[in-house]
Tab-separated table of C-alpha atoms in Angstrom:
chain	number	residue	atom	x	y	z
A	1	MET	CA	0.000	0.000	0.000
A	2	ASP	CA	2.855	2.332	0.826
A	3	ARG	CA	4.484	1.567	-2.532
A	4	LEU	CA	1.208	2.251	-4.368
A	5	GLY	CA	0.799	5.546	-2.542
A	6	LYS	CA	4.328	6.605	-3.442
A	7	ARG	CA	3.709	5.774	-7.100
A	8	VAL	CA	0.500	7.806	-7.122
A	9	LEU	CA	2.311	10.764	-5.576
A	10	LEU	CA	5.124	10.458	-8.134
A	11	ILE	CA	2.603	10.347	-11.004
A	12	ILE	CA	0.836	13.447	-9.676
A	13	TYR	CA	4.171	15.220	-9.240
A	14	ALA	CA	5.249	14.262	-12.771
A	15	ALA	CA	1.938	15.503	-14.191
A	16	ILE	CA	2.323	18.848	-12.391
A	17	ILE	CA	5.708	19.296	-14.097
A	18	ILE	CA	4.998	17.769	-17.529
A	19	ILE	CA	1.621	19.411	-18.283
A	20	PRO	CA	2.918	23.030	-18.074
A	21	MET	CA	6.009	22.037	-20.100
A	22	LEU	CA	3.864	20.492	-22.847
A	23	THR	CA	1.546	23.520	-22.808
A	24	VAL	CA	4.522	25.833	-23.388
A	25	PHE	CA	5.945	23.544	-26.090
A	26	PHE	CA	2.686	23.249	-28.046
A	27	SER	CA	2.070	27.004	-27.724
A	28	THR	CA	5.221	27.681	-29.762
A	29	PHE	CA	3.382	26.296	-32.824
A	30	LYS	CA	0.336	28.551	-32.392
A	31	THR	CA	-0.520	32.086	-33.418
A	32	THR	CA	-1.583	34.634	-30.810
A	33	SER	CA	-5.281	34.196	-31.671
A	34	GLN	CA	-5.022	30.403	-31.475
A	35	MET	CA	-3.241	30.751	-28.144
A	36	TYR	CA	-6.088	32.764	-26.619
A	37	GLU	CA	-8.806	30.607	-28.193
A	38	ASN	CA	-7.326	27.305	-27.012
A	39	PRO	CA	-4.450	27.936	-24.560
A	40	ILE	CA	-3.957	24.330	-23.421
A	41	GLY	CA	-5.021	22.418	-26.527
A	42	LEU	CA	-2.959	20.951	-29.345
A	43	PRO	CA	-1.927	23.269	-32.208
A	44	GLU	CA	-3.772	23.044	-35.529
A	45	SER	CA	-0.447	22.231	-37.228
A	46	PHE	CA	3.187	21.990	-36.223
A	47	ASN	CA	4.290	25.187	-37.920
A	48	PHE	CA	7.839	26.352	-37.092
A	49	SER	CA	7.163	29.939	-38.204
A	50	ASN	CA	7.577	31.268	-34.657
A	51	TYR	CA	11.082	29.798	-34.446
A	52	VAL	CA	12.009	31.278	-37.829
A	53	GLN	CA	10.451	34.619	-36.942
A	54	ILE	CA	12.205	34.952	-33.591
A	55	PHE	CA	15.618	34.578	-35.244
A	56	ASN	CA	14.756	36.799	-38.235
A	57	GLU	CA	13.085	39.666	-36.359
A	58	THR	CA	15.192	39.728	-33.191
A	59	ALA	CA	18.879	39.409	-32.343
A	60	MET	CA	18.244	36.004	-30.788
A	61	ALA	CA	21.520	34.598	-32.126
A	62	THR	CA	23.429	37.412	-30.394
A	63	TYR	CA	21.523	36.926	-27.141
A	64	PHE	CA	22.196	33.194	-27.272
A	65	LYS	CA	25.908	33.773	-27.932
A	66	ASN	CA	26.142	36.237	-25.027
A	67	SER	CA	24.501	33.754	-22.660
A	68	VAL	CA	26.858	30.981	-23.773
A	69	ILE	CA	29.963	33.150	-23.289
A	70	VAL	CA	28.897	34.530	-19.908
A	71	THR	CA	27.797	31.139	-18.591
A	72	LEU	CA	30.799	29.101	-19.740
A	73	VAL	CA	33.383	31.650	-18.571
A	74	SER	CA	31.605	32.202	-15.239
A	75	VAL	CA	31.265	28.472	-14.526
A	76	THR	CA	34.872	27.720	-15.526
A	77	PHE	CA	36.479	30.404	-13.380
A	78	THR	CA	34.116	29.816	-10.447
A	79	LEU	CA	35.013	26.115	-10.405
A	80	PHE	CA	38.728	26.880	-10.708
A	81	PHE	CA	38.806	29.412	-7.865
A	82	ALA	CA	36.417	27.403	-5.683
A	83	SER	CA	38.420	24.188	-6.065
A	84	LEU	CA	41.635	26.025	-5.135
A	85	ILE	CA	40.001	27.574	-2.071
A	86	ALA	CA	38.398	24.272	-1.019
A	87	TYR	CA	41.746	22.516	-1.347
A	88	ALA	CA	43.435	25.245	0.719
A	89	ILE	CA	40.785	24.946	3.443
A	90	THR	CA	41.280	21.179	3.733
A	91	ARG	CA	45.084	21.573	3.880
A	92	MET	CA	45.068	24.292	6.552
A	93	ASN	CA	44.916	23.597	10.258
A	94	LYS	CA	41.413	23.347	11.686
A	95	TRP	CA	41.353	26.877	13.120
A	96	MET	CA	42.489	28.697	9.978
A	97	GLY	CA	40.527	26.431	7.649
A	98	GLY	CA	37.374	26.828	9.732
A	99	LEU	CA	37.756	30.617	9.761
A	100	LEU	CA	38.200	30.807	5.975
A	101	PHE	CA	35.298	28.412	5.406
A	102	GLY	CA	33.139	30.496	7.745
A	103	LEU	CA	33.889	33.676	5.796
A	104	PHE	CA	32.690	32.098	2.561
A	105	THR	CA	29.662	30.629	4.312
A	106	LEU	CA	28.732	34.138	5.458
A	107	GLY	CA	28.736	35.154	1.805
A	108	MET	CA	25.850	32.737	1.202
A	109	MET	CA	23.728	34.414	3.867
A	110	VAL	CA	23.591	37.845	2.210
A	111	PRO	CA	20.592	38.149	-0.166
A	112	ALA	CA	21.430	39.256	-3.701
A	113	GLN	CA	19.019	42.184	-3.428
A	114	VAL	CA	21.034	43.663	-0.550
A	115	ASN	CA	24.137	43.891	-2.766
A	116	MET	CA	22.428	45.544	-5.732
A	117	ILE	CA	23.278	49.184	-4.956
A	118	PRO	CA	26.922	48.685	-3.846
A	119	LEU	CA	27.540	46.248	-6.727
A	120	TYR	CA	26.146	48.652	-9.285
A	121	SER	CA	28.183	51.500	-7.790
A	122	LEU	CA	31.371	49.416	-7.985
A	123	ILE	CA	30.768	48.173	-11.541
A	124	TYR	CA	29.850	51.696	-12.680
A	125	ARG	CA	33.042	53.186	-11.219
A	126	LEU	CA	35.095	50.478	-12.912
A	127	ASP	CA	33.357	51.348	-16.212
A	128	LEU	CA	32.170	47.764	-16.610
A	129	THR	CA	28.457	48.398	-17.151
A	130	ASN	CA	27.186	47.189	-20.536
A	131	THR	CA	30.071	44.738	-20.814
A	132	LEU	CA	30.064	40.962	-20.669
A	133	SER	CA	33.266	41.013	-18.603
A	134	GLY	CA	31.576	43.023	-15.847
A	135	LEU	CA	28.686	40.555	-15.803
A	136	MET	CA	31.117	37.627	-15.578
A	137	ILE	CA	33.009	39.186	-12.651
A	138	VAL	CA	29.766	39.692	-10.732
A	139	ASN	CA	28.579	36.147	-11.479
A	140	ILE	CA	31.855	34.626	-10.293
A	141	SER	CA	31.978	36.654	-7.090
A	142	VAL	CA	28.325	35.970	-6.215
A	143	THR	CA	28.361	32.188	-6.775
A	144	LEU	CA	31.875	31.525	-5.441
A	145	PRO	CA	30.706	30.998	-1.805
A	146	VAL	CA	28.193	28.344	-2.888
A	147	ALA	CA	30.786	26.485	-4.952
A	148	VAL	CA	33.323	26.647	-2.108
A	149	PHE	CA	30.725	25.280	0.312
A	150	ILE	CA	29.913	22.289	-1.929
A	151	LEU	CA	33.491	21.425	-2.914
A	152	THR	CA	34.908	21.814	0.591
A	153	GLY	CA	32.369	19.326	1.920
A	154	PHE	CA	33.587	16.749	-0.586
A	155	MET	CA	37.329	17.414	-0.332
A	156	LYS	CA	37.170	16.930	3.430
A	157	THR	CA	36.241	13.298	2.778
A	158	ILE	CA	39.452	12.660	0.807
A	159	PRO	CA	41.918	10.867	3.117
A	160	LYS	CA	44.706	13.207	4.180
A	161	GLU	CA	47.120	10.286	3.905
A	162	LEU	CA	46.896	10.610	0.111
A	163	PHE	CA	48.019	14.230	0.289
A	164	GLU	CA	50.780	13.389	2.743
A	165	ALA	CA	52.048	10.481	0.639
A	166	CYS	CA	52.196	12.687	-2.441
A	167	THR	CA	54.050	15.376	-0.470
A	168	ILE	CA	56.591	12.832	0.826
A	169	ASP	CA	57.245	11.796	-2.793
A	170	GLY	CA	58.361	15.367	-3.463
A	171	ALA	CA	55.210	16.935	-4.920
A	172	ASN	CA	54.446	20.573	-4.144
A	173	ASN	CA	50.997	21.923	-3.292
A	174	TRP	CA	50.116	22.644	-6.927
A	175	GLN	CA	51.030	19.098	-7.978
A	176	VAL	CA	49.045	17.575	-5.105
A	177	TYR	CA	46.060	19.717	-6.067
A	178	ARG	CA	46.317	18.816	-9.761
A	179	ARG	CA	47.144	15.105	-9.416
A	180	ILE	CA	45.155	14.113	-6.327
A	181	ALA	CA	42.489	16.649	-5.335
A	182	LEU	CA	41.076	17.434	-8.794
A	183	PRO	CA	40.811	13.863	-10.184
A	184	LEU	CA	39.143	12.586	-7.002
A	185	SER	CA	36.750	15.558	-6.959
A	186	LEU	CA	35.421	15.101	-10.516
A	187	PRO	CA	31.938	13.872	-9.430
A	188	SER	CA	31.508	16.826	-7.088
A	189	LEU	CA	32.940	19.230	-9.687
A	190	SER	CA	30.475	17.931	-12.293
A	191	ALA	CA	27.504	18.365	-9.971
A	192	THR	CA	28.644	21.865	-9.006
A	193	ALA	CA	29.168	22.750	-12.685
A	194	ILE	CA	25.571	21.790	-13.533
A	195	PHE	CA	24.288	23.746	-10.531
A	196	LEU	CA	26.290	26.838	-11.541
A	197	PHE	CA	25.299	26.447	-15.195
A	198	VAL	CA	21.603	26.632	-14.292
A	199	MET	CA	22.163	29.643	-12.007
A	200	HIS	CA	24.165	31.653	-14.559
A	201	TRP	CA	22.094	30.670	-17.602
A	202	ASN	CA	18.807	31.658	-15.942
A	203	ASP	CA	20.101	34.769	-14.205
A	204	LEU	CA	17.956	37.840	-14.867
A	205	LEU	CA	18.764	40.120	-11.925
A	206	TYR	CA	22.325	41.104	-12.801
A	207	PRO	CA	21.845	41.466	-16.593
A	208	LEU	CA	18.810	43.626	-15.815
A	209	LEU	CA	20.937	45.683	-13.428
A	210	PHE	CA	24.080	46.133	-15.534
A	211	ILE	CA	23.047	45.688	-19.195
A	212	THR	CA	21.011	48.198	-21.203
A	213	LYS	CA	22.473	47.852	-24.718
A	214	ASP	CA	20.945	45.214	-26.991
A	215	GLU	CA	24.288	43.824	-28.177
A	216	TYR	CA	25.163	42.716	-24.630
A	217	LYS	CA	21.812	41.303	-23.524
A	218	THR	CA	21.515	37.671	-22.436
A	219	LEU	CA	18.566	35.379	-23.169
A	220	PRO	CA	16.592	35.891	-19.905
A	221	LEU	CA	16.826	39.664	-20.326
A	222	ALA	CA	15.920	39.487	-24.020
A	223	LEU	CA	12.743	37.525	-23.260
A	224	LEU	CA	11.334	40.604	-21.539
A	225	GLU	CA	11.024	42.227	-24.972
A	226	PHE	CA	8.028	40.025	-25.752
A	227	GLN	CA	6.119	41.360	-22.749
A	228	GLY	CA	4.274	44.593	-23.491
A	229	GLN	CA	2.404	47.013	-21.248
A	230	TYR	CA	-1.032	45.986	-22.470
A	231	MET	CA	-0.464	42.698	-24.278
A	232	THR	CA	2.089	39.896	-24.195
A	233	ASN	CA	3.014	37.882	-27.289
A	234	PHE	CA	2.844	34.512	-25.538
A	235	PRO	CA	3.657	32.291	-28.555
A	236	MET	CA	6.877	34.222	-29.216
A	237	LEU	CA	7.652	34.401	-25.501
A	238	PHE	CA	7.207	30.632	-25.135
A	239	THR	CA	9.339	30.078	-28.250
A	240	GLY	CA	12.117	32.067	-26.609
A	241	VAL	CA	11.663	30.076	-23.406
A	242	MET	CA	12.042	26.798	-25.309
A	243	ILE	CA	15.208	28.049	-27.040
A	244	ALA	CA	16.618	29.209	-23.698
A	245	SER	CA	15.711	25.922	-21.980
A	246	ALA	CA	17.155	23.615	-24.645
A	247	PRO	CA	20.830	23.809	-23.494
A	248	MET	CA	19.883	23.046	-19.877
A	249	ILE	CA	17.746	20.076	-20.878
A	250	ILE	CA	20.467	18.676	-23.146
A	251	ALA	CA	23.158	19.208	-20.503
A	252	TYR	CA	21.123	17.458	-17.819
A	253	VAL	CA	20.229	14.508	-20.053
A	254	PHE	CA	23.885	13.801	-20.815
A	255	LEU	CA	25.307	14.715	-17.398
A	256	GLN	CA	22.615	13.464	-15.024
A	257	ARG	CA	24.686	10.482	-13.860
A	258	TYR	CA	27.507	12.854	-12.883
A	259	PHE	CA	25.007	15.113	-11.132
A	260	ILE	CA	23.569	12.239	-9.091
A	261	ALA	CA	27.035	10.904	-8.298
A	262	GLY	CA	28.194	14.345	-7.213
A	263	MET	CA	25.196	14.900	-4.973
A	264	THR	CA	25.786	11.604	-3.148
A	265	ALA	CA	29.589	11.776	-3.091
A	266	GLY	CA	30.924	12.392	0.370
A	267	SER	CA	27.556	11.767	2.048
A	268	VAL	CA	28.883	8.612	3.684
A	269	LYS	CA	32.362	8.336	5.086
A	270	GLY	CA	34.288	5.167	4.472
C-alpha cells in the first residue's frame, strides 16, 4: 500500500511538471489568436514559423551567444577558484581552515538584493556596465561561496594520507592539487558545474541591473522584450523560453549520472 501511494504521488508530481512544459511547447506552434482561443489544446499544425520569426526579427543569435559566453566563462572560473580555495581549506589547520570556510559561508547568507546598490556602484566606477566582462566578474563573485561550500564538503572526505604520501614523494601543493584533489573531486565538480550552469544561464537580476544595450543582452533579459504594457506575445515568448531551456535540458540529459554521483559523493564516510 505504501508503494502504491508513493507511485500515485510520483505520477501526480510528474503531471504537475509535464503538463505546463507540454503547454509551453505546443504554444510555440500557435498564433496569438489560437493561443487565446485554445491555450492548453494541441496546435492546428506543427508550424515552425515562430522559431524562424524569432531569429529573423530579433537578435536572438546574439543573445544566445552572449549567454553561452557569460555562462561558460563564469562556470569555468568559479570552479577553478572554488576548487583552489576548497583545497586550501582542507590543507590548513582546523582553526584557519574553519575561519576561511566560515567567511565564505557568510557570503551565502547575504541576499542578492542587498548587494544591488553597492555592486552597481562598484561596476559603474570600474566602467564595466554594458560589458560581458563586468557581468562575468559579478557572477563569479556571487556564486563563489556556494561552490566553495559544496566542494569543501567533498574534499574533506578525501583521506589526508593521500596528500601526505604525495608530499613525501616530493610533490608541491600545486602538484598535489592537480594530481590528487582534482581527479578525485570530478563527481563533485560535475555536480557543481551543472548547478552553476543553471544559475548563470537563468540569471535575470544582474543582466537587468548592468546591461542596457541590446548587443550585450543575455537570453533571460531578451525575453522581456516580448512582454508589453497591455499585451504579451505569448507564442513568441514561449518560443524564446524553449530556445533558452534547450541547453539546460540537453546538458542534464547527458550529465545526469555525474550530477547524481556528485550529490551523493561524500555523504557517507568510508
